[in-house]
PDB file of C-alpha atoms in Angstrom:
ATOM      1  CA  UNK A   1      47.127  95.100 245.555  1.00  0.00           C
ATOM      2  CA  UNK A   2      49.838  95.601 242.806  1.00  0.00           C
ATOM      3  CA  UNK A   3      48.744  96.986 239.364  1.00  0.00           C
ATOM      4  CA  UNK A   4      51.740  95.778 238.097  1.00  0.00           C
ATOM      5  CA  UNK A   5      51.191  92.136 236.715  1.00  0.00           C
ATOM      6  CA  UNK A   6      54.388  90.004 237.517  1.00  0.00           C
ATOM      7  CA  UNK A   7      56.386  87.623 235.930  1.00  0.00           C
ATOM      8  CA  UNK A   8      56.249  84.133 237.144  1.00  0.00           C
ATOM      9  CA  UNK A   9      59.901  84.548 238.246  1.00  0.00           C
ATOM     10  CA  UNK A  10      58.902  87.593 240.283  1.00  0.00           C
ATOM     11  CA  UNK A  11      55.968  85.817 242.059  1.00  0.00           C
ATOM     12  CA  UNK A  12      58.482  82.796 242.802  1.00  0.00           C
ATOM     13  CA  UNK A  13      61.066  85.092 244.436  1.00  0.00           C
ATOM     14  CA  UNK A  14      58.761  87.159 246.070  1.00  0.00           C
ATOM     15  CA  UNK A  15      57.189  83.869 247.603  1.00  0.00           C
ATOM     16  CA  UNK A  16      60.632  82.528 248.497  1.00  0.00           C
ATOM     17  CA  UNK A  17      61.328  85.721 250.531  1.00  0.00           C
ATOM     18  CA  UNK A  18      58.097  85.410 252.348  1.00  0.00           C
ATOM     19  CA  UNK A  19      58.703  81.719 252.989  1.00  0.00           C
ATOM     20  CA  UNK A  20      62.154  81.786 253.976  1.00  0.00           C
ATOM     21  CA  UNK A  21      62.492  85.315 255.053  1.00  0.00           C
ATOM     22  CA  UNK A  22      59.157  86.712 256.647  1.00  0.00           C
ATOM     23  CA  UNK A  23      59.214  89.244 253.991  1.00  0.00           C
ATOM     24  CA  UNK A  24      55.516  89.304 253.352  1.00  0.00           C
ATOM     25  CA  UNK A  25      55.134  92.452 252.019  1.00  0.00           C
ATOM     26  CA  UNK A  26      56.424  91.875 248.559  1.00  0.00           C
ATOM     27  CA  UNK A  27      53.940  89.119 247.393  1.00  0.00           C
ATOM     28  CA  UNK A  28      51.126  90.493 249.426  1.00  0.00           C
ATOM     29  CA  UNK A  29      50.913  93.129 247.115  1.00  0.00           C
ATOM     30  CA  UNK A  30      49.894  90.514 244.491  1.00  0.00           C
ATOM     31  CA  UNK A  31      47.674  88.765 246.625  1.00  0.00           C
ATOM     32  CA  UNK A  32      43.725  89.181 246.557  1.00  0.00           C
ATOM     33  CA  UNK A  33      42.557  89.271 250.361  1.00  0.00           C
ATOM     34  CA  UNK A  34      39.631  87.050 250.322  1.00  0.00           C
ATOM     35  CA  UNK A  35      38.832  84.606 253.140  1.00  0.00           C
ATOM     36  CA  UNK A  36      41.826  84.333 255.245  1.00  0.00           C
ATOM     37  CA  UNK A  37      43.968  87.121 255.533  1.00  0.00           C
ATOM     38  CA  UNK A  38      47.005  87.309 253.340  1.00  0.00           C
ATOM     39  CA  UNK A  39      49.196  87.218 256.626  1.00  0.00           C
ATOM     40  CA  UNK A  40      47.324  84.011 257.540  1.00  0.00           C
ATOM     41  CA  UNK A  41      47.615  82.269 254.233  1.00  0.00           C
ATOM     42  CA  UNK A  42      51.430  83.309 253.950  1.00  0.00           C
ATOM     43  CA  UNK A  43      51.853  81.803 257.401  1.00  0.00           C
ATOM     44  CA  UNK A  44      50.447  78.778 256.631  1.00  0.00           C
ATOM     45  CA  UNK A  45      52.900  78.278 253.755  1.00  0.00           C
ATOM     46  CA  UNK A  46      55.716  79.252 255.911  1.00  0.00           C
ATOM     47  CA  UNK A  47      54.784  76.558 258.687  1.00  0.00           C
ATOM     48  CA  UNK A  48      54.392  74.103 256.101  1.00  0.00           C
ATOM     49  CA  UNK A  49      57.779  74.615 254.180  1.00  0.00           C
ATOM     50  CA  UNK A  50      59.676  74.694 257.583  1.00  0.00           C
ATOM     51  CA  UNK A  51      57.931  71.587 258.779  1.00  0.00           C
ATOM     52  CA  UNK A  52      58.577  69.767 255.261  1.00  0.00           C
ATOM     53  CA  UNK A  53      62.474  70.816 255.904  1.00  0.00           C
ATOM     54  CA  UNK A  54      62.453  69.512 259.418  1.00  0.00           C
ATOM     55  CA  UNK A  55      60.792  66.136 258.423  1.00  0.00           C
ATOM     56  CA  UNK A  56      63.513  65.570 255.721  1.00  0.00           C
ATOM     57  CA  UNK A  57      66.266  66.227 258.377  1.00  0.00           C
ATOM     58  CA  UNK A  58      64.445  63.853 260.837  1.00  0.00           C
ATOM     59  CA  UNK A  59      64.373  61.177 258.496  1.00  0.00           C
ATOM     60  CA  UNK A  60      68.238  61.907 257.709  1.00  0.00           C
ATOM     61  CA  UNK A  61      69.728  62.276 261.188  1.00  0.00           C
ATOM     62  CA  UNK A  62      67.847  59.982 263.425  1.00  0.00           C
ATOM     63  CA  UNK A  63      70.566  59.288 266.028  1.00  0.00           C
ATOM     64  CA  UNK A  64      71.104  62.714 266.332  1.00  0.00           C
ATOM     65  CA  UNK A  65      67.620  63.227 266.934  1.00  0.00           C
ATOM     66  CA  UNK A  66      67.431  60.627 269.875  1.00  0.00           C
ATOM     67  CA  UNK A  67      70.576  61.950 271.558  1.00  0.00           C
ATOM     68  CA  UNK A  68      69.106  65.480 271.793  1.00  0.00           C
ATOM     69  CA  UNK A  69      65.306  64.907 272.157  1.00  0.00           C
ATOM     70  CA  UNK A  70      62.609  65.336 269.792  1.00  0.00           C
ATOM     71  CA  UNK A  71      61.733  68.896 271.107  1.00  0.00           C
ATOM     72  CA  UNK A  72      65.411  70.057 270.812  1.00  0.00           C
ATOM     73  CA  UNK A  73      65.702  68.619 267.247  1.00  0.00           C
ATOM     74  CA  UNK A  74      62.732  70.259 266.186  1.00  0.00           C
ATOM     75  CA  UNK A  75      63.788  73.891 267.053  1.00  0.00           C
ATOM     76  CA  UNK A  76      67.056  73.181 265.884  1.00  0.00           C
ATOM     77  CA  UNK A  77      65.953  71.827 262.520  1.00  0.00           C
ATOM     78  CA  UNK A  78      63.555  74.959 261.984  1.00  0.00           C
ATOM     79  CA  UNK A  79      66.397  77.358 262.833  1.00  0.00           C
ATOM     80  CA  UNK A  80      68.696  75.311 260.410  1.00  0.00           C
ATOM     81  CA  UNK A  81      65.825  75.204 257.614  1.00  0.00           C
ATOM     82  CA  UNK A  82      65.486  79.109 258.255  1.00  0.00           C
ATOM     83  CA  UNK A  83      69.286  79.794 257.480  1.00  0.00           C
ATOM     84  CA  UNK A  84      69.787  77.171 254.691  1.00  0.00           C
ATOM     85  CA  UNK A  85      67.063  76.474 252.534  1.00  0.00           C
ATOM     86  CA  UNK A  86      67.351  73.826 250.095  1.00  0.00           C
ATOM     87  CA  UNK A  87      69.254  73.999 246.873  1.00  0.00           C
ATOM     88  CA  UNK A  88      67.291  71.273 245.271  1.00  0.00           C
ATOM     89  CA  UNK A  89      63.559  69.977 244.947  1.00  0.00           C
ATOM     90  CA  UNK A  90      64.878  66.459 246.076  1.00  0.00           C
ATOM     91  CA  UNK A  91      64.485  66.610 249.842  1.00  0.00           C
ATOM     92  CA  UNK A  92      66.629  63.415 250.213  1.00  0.00           C
ATOM     93  CA  UNK A  93      69.654  65.496 249.162  1.00  0.00           C
ATOM     94  CA  UNK A  94      68.569  68.106 251.889  1.00  0.00           C
ATOM     95  CA  UNK A  95      70.674  68.451 255.050  1.00  0.00           C
ATOM     96  CA  UNK A  96      74.846  67.984 254.135  1.00  0.00           C
ATOM     97  CA  UNK A  97      75.339  71.308 256.183  1.00  0.00           C
ATOM     98  CA  UNK A  98      73.568  70.174 259.119  1.00  0.00           C
ATOM     99  CA  UNK A  99      76.492  68.317 260.987  1.00  0.00           C
ATOM    100  CA  UNK A 100      78.682  71.598 260.493  1.00  0.00           C
ATOM    101  CA  UNK A 101      75.555  73.666 261.722  1.00  0.00           C
ATOM    102  CA  UNK A 102      75.453  71.358 264.937  1.00  0.00           C
ATOM    103  CA  UNK A 103      79.307  71.701 265.503  1.00  0.00           C
ATOM    104  CA  UNK A 104      78.858  75.665 265.453  1.00  0.00           C
ATOM    105  CA  UNK A 105      75.651  75.535 267.774  1.00  0.00           C
ATOM    106  CA  UNK A 106      76.271  76.600 271.558  1.00  0.00           C
ATOM    107  CA  UNK A 107      73.576  74.690 272.809  1.00  0.00           C
ATOM    108  CA  UNK A 108      75.156  71.778 271.456  1.00  0.00           C
ATOM    109  CA  UNK A 109      78.510  72.027 273.185  1.00  0.00           C
ATOM    110  CA  UNK A 110      77.676  69.481 275.902  1.00  0.00           C
ATOM    111  CA  UNK A 111      77.258  66.702 273.428  1.00  0.00           C
ATOM    112  CA  UNK A 112      80.769  66.881 271.877  1.00  0.00           C
ATOM    113  CA  UNK A 113      80.489  64.189 269.487  1.00  0.00           C
ATOM    114  CA  UNK A 114      76.969  65.125 268.118  1.00  0.00           C
ATOM    115  CA  UNK A 115      78.590  66.610 264.880  1.00  0.00           C
ATOM    116  CA  UNK A 116      80.352  63.658 264.241  1.00  0.00           C
ATOM    117  CA  UNK A 117      77.444  61.643 264.450  1.00  0.00           C
ATOM    118  CA  UNK A 118      75.500  63.903 262.075  1.00  0.00           C
ATOM    119  CA  UNK A 119      78.597  63.590 259.468  1.00  0.00           C
ATOM    120  CA  UNK A 120      78.159  59.583 259.787  1.00  0.00           C
ATOM    121  CA  UNK A 121      74.646  59.748 259.390  1.00  0.00           C
ATOM    122  CA  UNK A 122      74.526  61.775 256.467  1.00  0.00           C
ATOM    123  CA  UNK A 123      76.928  59.591 254.640  1.00  0.00           C
ATOM    124  CA  UNK A 124      74.649  56.684 255.563  1.00  0.00           C
ATOM    125  CA  UNK A 125      71.822  58.834 253.854  1.00  0.00           C
ATOM    126  CA  UNK A 126      74.010  59.467 250.962  1.00  0.00           C
ATOM    127  CA  UNK A 127      74.515  55.680 250.195  1.00  0.00           C
ATOM    128  CA  UNK A 128      71.165  54.600 251.181  1.00  0.00           C
ATOM    129  CA  UNK A 129      69.715  56.965 248.416  1.00  0.00           C
ATOM    130  CA  UNK A 130      72.276  56.545 245.899  1.00  0.00           C
ATOM    131  CA  UNK A 131      71.789  55.250 242.318  1.00  0.00           C
ATOM    132  CA  UNK A 132      72.771  51.331 242.291  1.00  0.00           C
ATOM    133  CA  UNK A 133      75.461  50.490 240.152  1.00  0.00           C
ATOM    134  CA  UNK A 134      77.501  47.693 239.229  1.00  0.00           C
ATOM    135  CA  UNK A 135      81.086  47.048 240.458  1.00  0.00           C
ATOM    136  CA  UNK A 136      84.192  47.482 238.048  1.00  0.00           C
ATOM    137  CA  UNK A 137      84.744  44.200 235.934  1.00  0.00           C
ATOM    138  CA  UNK A 138      88.594  43.992 236.402  1.00  0.00           C
ATOM    139  CA  UNK A 139      89.304  42.711 233.158  1.00  0.00           C
ATOM    140  CA  UNK A 140      89.368  46.174 232.236  1.00  0.00           C
ATOM    141  CA  UNK A 141      92.382  46.508 234.035  1.00  0.00           C
ATOM    142  CA  UNK A 142      94.149  43.796 232.353  1.00  0.00           C
ATOM    143  CA  UNK A 143      93.594  45.685 229.044  1.00  0.00           C
ATOM    144  CA  UNK A 144      95.661  48.658 229.744  1.00  0.00           C
ATOM    145  CA  UNK A 145      98.942  49.436 228.935  1.00  0.00           C
ATOM    146  CA  UNK A 146     101.682  50.037 231.993  1.00  0.00           C
ATOM    147  CA  UNK A 147     101.417  53.620 231.534  1.00  0.00           C
ATOM    148  CA  UNK A 148      97.698  53.736 230.789  1.00  0.00           C
ATOM    149  CA  UNK A 149      97.016  52.063 234.117  1.00  0.00           C
ATOM    150  CA  UNK A 150      99.511  54.438 235.670  1.00  0.00           C
ATOM    151  CA  UNK A 151      97.300  57.376 234.761  1.00  0.00           C
ATOM    152  CA  UNK A 152      94.035  55.801 235.259  1.00  0.00           C
ATOM    153  CA  UNK A 153      91.432  57.076 237.734  1.00  0.00           C
ATOM    154  CA  UNK A 154      89.005  54.570 239.616  1.00  0.00           C
ATOM    155  CA  UNK A 155      85.565  56.047 239.725  1.00  0.00           C
ATOM    156  CA  UNK A 156      84.195  54.952 243.077  1.00  0.00           C
ATOM    157  CA  UNK A 157      80.499  53.839 243.498  1.00  0.00           C
ATOM    158  CA  UNK A 158      77.943  56.096 244.913  1.00  0.00           C
ATOM    159  CA  UNK A 159      76.759  53.396 247.317  1.00  0.00           C
ATOM    160  CA  UNK A 160      80.288  53.753 248.983  1.00  0.00           C
ATOM    161  CA  UNK A 161      81.167  56.542 251.230  1.00  0.00           C
ATOM    162  CA  UNK A 162      84.154  57.220 253.399  1.00  0.00           C
ATOM    163  CA  UNK A 163      84.425  59.308 256.482  1.00  0.00           C
ATOM    164  CA  UNK A 164      86.715  60.240 259.448  1.00  0.00           C
ATOM    165  CA  UNK A 165      85.621  61.152 262.580  1.00  0.00           C
ATOM    166  CA  UNK A 166      87.279  62.294 265.885  1.00  0.00           C
ATOM    167  CA  UNK A 167      85.058  60.398 268.027  1.00  0.00           C
ATOM    168  CA  UNK A 168      83.865  56.392 267.855  1.00  0.00           C
ATOM    169  CA  UNK A 169      80.693  57.492 266.335  1.00  0.00           C
ATOM    170  CA  UNK A 170      80.264  54.136 264.790  1.00  0.00           C
ATOM    171  CA  UNK A 171      79.563  52.703 268.231  1.00  0.00           C
ATOM    172  CA  UNK A 172      77.462  55.615 269.420  1.00  0.00           C
ATOM    173  CA  UNK A 173      75.368  55.452 266.084  1.00  0.00           C
ATOM    174  CA  UNK A 174      74.542  51.788 266.502  1.00  0.00           C
ATOM    175  CA  UNK A 175      73.903  51.784 270.455  1.00  0.00           C
ATOM    176  CA  UNK A 176      71.503  54.794 270.132  1.00  0.00           C
ATOM    177  CA  UNK A 177      69.659  53.509 267.211  1.00  0.00           C
ATOM    178  CA  UNK A 178      69.631  49.800 268.690  1.00  0.00           C
ATOM    179  CA  UNK A 179      68.367  51.601 271.806  1.00  0.00           C
ATOM    180  CA  UNK A 180      71.492  49.740 273.830  1.00  0.00           C
ATOM    181  CA  UNK A 181      72.007  51.807 276.921  1.00  0.00           C
ATOM    182  CA  UNK A 182      74.495  49.299 278.168  1.00  0.00           C
ATOM    183  CA  UNK A 183      76.690  49.509 274.847  1.00  0.00           C
ATOM    184  CA  UNK A 184      76.382  53.487 275.187  1.00  0.00           C
ATOM    185  CA  UNK A 185      77.615  53.367 278.720  1.00  0.00           C
ATOM    186  CA  UNK A 186      80.725  51.156 277.764  1.00  0.00           C
ATOM    187  CA  UNK A 187      81.828  53.384 274.851  1.00  0.00           C
ATOM    188  CA  UNK A 188      85.202  54.933 275.667  1.00  0.00           C
ATOM    189  CA  UNK A 189      85.250  58.550 273.590  1.00  0.00           C
ATOM    190  CA  UNK A 190      88.999  58.223 273.504  1.00  0.00           C
ATOM    191  CA  UNK A 191      88.862  55.273 271.273  1.00  0.00           C
ATOM    192  CA  UNK A 192      89.572  57.513 268.374  1.00  0.00           C
ATOM    193  CA  UNK A 193      89.624  58.922 265.953  1.00  0.00           C
ATOM    194  CA  UNK A 194      88.032  56.274 263.503  1.00  0.00           C
ATOM    195  CA  UNK A 195      88.497  55.771 259.901  1.00  0.00           C
ATOM    196  CA  UNK A 196      85.157  54.571 258.351  1.00  0.00           C
ATOM    197  CA  UNK A 197      83.492  52.832 255.362  1.00  0.00           C
ATOM    198  CA  UNK A 198      80.072  53.053 254.644  1.00  0.00           C
ATOM    199  CA  UNK A 199      78.298  50.851 252.468  1.00  0.00           C
ATOM    200  CA  UNK A 200      74.623  50.022 251.281  1.00  0.00           C
ATOM    201  CA  UNK A 201      74.171  46.177 251.074  1.00  0.00           C
ATOM    202  CA  UNK A 202      70.746  44.364 250.395  1.00  0.00           C
ATOM    203  CA  UNK A 203      70.419  44.357 254.582  1.00  0.00           C
ATOM    204  CA  UNK A 204      70.998  47.929 254.638  1.00  0.00           C
ATOM    205  CA  UNK A 205      73.735  50.254 255.522  1.00  0.00           C
ATOM    206  CA  UNK A 206      76.995  48.886 256.470  1.00  0.00           C
ATOM    207  CA  UNK A 207      79.445  50.907 258.657  1.00  0.00           C
ATOM    208  CA  UNK A 208      82.879  49.325 258.950  1.00  0.00           C
ATOM    209  CA  UNK A 209      86.102  50.779 260.675  1.00  0.00           C
ATOM    210  CA  UNK A 210      89.123  50.457 258.250  1.00  0.00           C
ATOM    211  CA  UNK A 211      93.013  51.169 259.455  1.00  0.00           C
ATOM    212  CA  UNK A 212      93.993  54.460 258.880  1.00  0.00           C
ATOM    213  CA  UNK A 213      96.471  52.975 255.824  1.00  0.00           C
ATOM    214  CA  UNK A 214      93.389  51.310 254.219  1.00  0.00           C
ATOM    215  CA  UNK A 215      91.558  54.445 254.479  1.00  0.00           C
ATOM    216  CA  UNK A 216      94.131  56.971 253.169  1.00  0.00           C
ATOM    217  CA  UNK A 217      94.279  54.820 250.059  1.00  0.00           C
ATOM    218  CA  UNK A 218      90.588  54.704 249.367  1.00  0.00           C
ATOM    219  CA  UNK A 219      90.497  58.335 250.056  1.00  0.00           C
ATOM    220  CA  UNK A 220      92.994  59.184 247.334  1.00  0.00           C
ATOM    221  CA  UNK A 221      91.511  56.916 245.056  1.00  0.00           C
ATOM    222  CA  UNK A 222      87.787  58.215 245.844  1.00  0.00           C
ATOM    223  CA  UNK A 223      89.229  61.889 245.343  1.00  0.00           C
ATOM    224  CA  UNK A 224      90.053  61.304 241.784  1.00  0.00           C
ATOM    225  CA  UNK A 225      93.814  60.538 242.350  1.00  0.00           C
ATOM    226  CA  UNK A 226      95.441  58.355 239.307  1.00  0.00           C
ATOM    227  CA  UNK A 227      96.783  54.935 240.489  1.00  0.00           C
ATOM    228  CA  UNK A 228     100.410  55.769 240.744  1.00  0.00           C
ATOM    229  CA  UNK A 229      99.892  59.078 242.584  1.00  0.00           C
ATOM    230  CA  UNK A 230      97.510  57.338 245.142  1.00  0.00           C
ATOM    231  CA  UNK A 231     100.071  54.318 245.563  1.00  0.00           C
ATOM    232  CA  UNK A 232     102.942  56.924 245.954  1.00  0.00           C
ATOM    233  CA  UNK A 233     100.946  59.057 248.762  1.00  0.00           C
ATOM    234  CA  UNK A 234     100.062  55.713 250.556  1.00  0.00           C
ATOM    235  CA  UNK A 235     103.754  54.396 250.951  1.00  0.00           C
ATOM    236  CA  UNK A 236     103.044  51.445 252.943  1.00  0.00           C
ATOM    237  CA  UNK A 237     104.886  48.118 252.409  1.00  0.00           C
ATOM    238  CA  UNK A 238     101.654  46.484 251.856  1.00  0.00           C
ATOM    239  CA  UNK A 239      99.849  49.216 249.441  1.00  0.00           C
ATOM    240  CA  UNK A 240      99.445  47.211 246.265  1.00  0.00           C
ATOM    241  CA  UNK A 241      97.881  44.249 248.648  1.00  0.00           C
ATOM    242  CA  UNK A 242      95.635  46.966 249.853  1.00  0.00           C
ATOM    243  CA  UNK A 243      94.724  48.108 246.413  1.00  0.00           C
ATOM    244  CA  UNK A 244      93.932  44.632 245.327  1.00  0.00           C
ATOM    245  CA  UNK A 245      92.036  43.811 248.140  1.00  0.00           C
ATOM    246  CA  UNK A 246      89.784  47.036 247.857  1.00  0.00           C
ATOM    247  CA  UNK A 247      89.450  46.170 243.936  1.00  0.00           C
ATOM    248  CA  UNK A 248      88.011  42.963 244.636  1.00  0.00           C
ATOM    249  CA  UNK A 249      85.550  44.732 247.269  1.00  0.00           C
ATOM    250  CA  UNK A 250      83.656  46.126 244.574  1.00  0.00           C
ATOM    251  CA  UNK A 251      84.120  49.871 245.780  1.00  0.00           C
ATOM    252  CA  UNK A 252      84.499  51.087 242.369  1.00  0.00           C
ATOM    253  CA  UNK A 253      82.128  51.177 239.209  1.00  0.00           C
ATOM    254  CA  UNK A 254      84.425  52.396 236.157  1.00  0.00           C
ATOM    255  CA  UNK A 255      88.009  53.486 235.039  1.00  0.00           C
ATOM    256  CA  UNK A 256      89.039  56.646 233.431  1.00  0.00           C
ATOM    257  CA  UNK A 257      92.200  56.741 231.911  1.00  0.00           C
ATOM    258  CA  UNK A 258      93.951  60.226 230.843  1.00  0.00           C
ATOM    259  CA  UNK A 259      95.550  58.463 227.779  1.00  0.00           C
ATOM    260  CA  UNK A 260      92.548  56.867 226.230  1.00  0.00           C
ATOM    261  CA  UNK A 261      89.068  55.318 227.301  1.00  0.00           C
ATOM    262  CA  UNK A 262      88.887  52.141 228.812  1.00  0.00           C
ATOM    263  CA  UNK A 263      86.246  50.925 226.095  1.00  0.00           C
ATOM    264  CA  UNK A 264      89.053  52.029 223.252  1.00  0.00           C
ATOM    265  CA  UNK A 265      91.741  50.304 225.147  1.00  0.00           C
ATOM    266  CA  UNK A 266      89.452  47.199 225.278  1.00  0.00           C
ATOM    267  CA  UNK A 267      89.177  47.335 221.515  1.00  0.00           C
ATOM    268  CA  UNK A 268      92.697  47.788 220.618  1.00  0.00           C
TER     269      UNK A 268
END
C-alpha cells in the first residue's frame, strides 16, 4: 500500500485509468486488500461502468441494435465505450460519436447504411431529451427595422434537428422499429440522399423528408447565418415563401440581432 496520502483528484484520475484503460496498479497502491482482492473489486467497477455505457447506447440506438443483433451490438458498444468514455455524467448525452465509429468499423461494412441510421437516431435522441421551449412570437419580427431584420439571427428550438443522409434511413428506421419486414424489403437504397427534419411532438419524434431547398434554407438559419445571408445562399424563387412557412412552423425560439436586442427593439 502506498504511504502517500492521495488527493481526491489523484484518486479520481487513478480510478479513471483503471476503469477505462485497465491500469489497475495506480489505484491499487491506495487500496486496502480486504475480502475480495483489489483486482476483483476493480474488475467489478470496470464491468459495471462498461455495462452502464452500453445500456445508454442501447437506449439511444434501438434501430441500429436491431439491425446488427444483440450480441454484435453489445460487443461494439463495449468497444466504443473503451475508446470513447463519456465527457459528462449525463448519459443521455452519450453517443454522439457512435455513428461515425460505426462507419469506420470493418465488421459493419456489410450494412452500408448503418452509420446513417445511427446519425438519424442520434438526432431523434437529442430532440427527445431537449429542454421544452416555446416557438418565437412572430410579432418580434414586426418590431425590427429593415436593417435589424437583415442582420437578425433566428435561434432554433432544441426540439428540432436536421440531418442529411446518403441512404433512405427514415424508411429504414421506421421499418425496423415497427418490425415491418415487407416495408424493409421494399426500400430502394437508391432513393437518396434524404434531407430530414426531426421534431419532437406530443406523440413522439416526427421524422419528415424535406425538399433540398427547404432543408438548405433551414440549415443555414440553424447554423446561425443572419436572415439576409441565409436567403441569399438559398437563391430560390420561392425562398421568401419557404422562410414564411418555416417561421409559421414554429422551428425557432428566439431572435438575436447584431444591432440591438429584440427586447430593446420592442420597447423602442
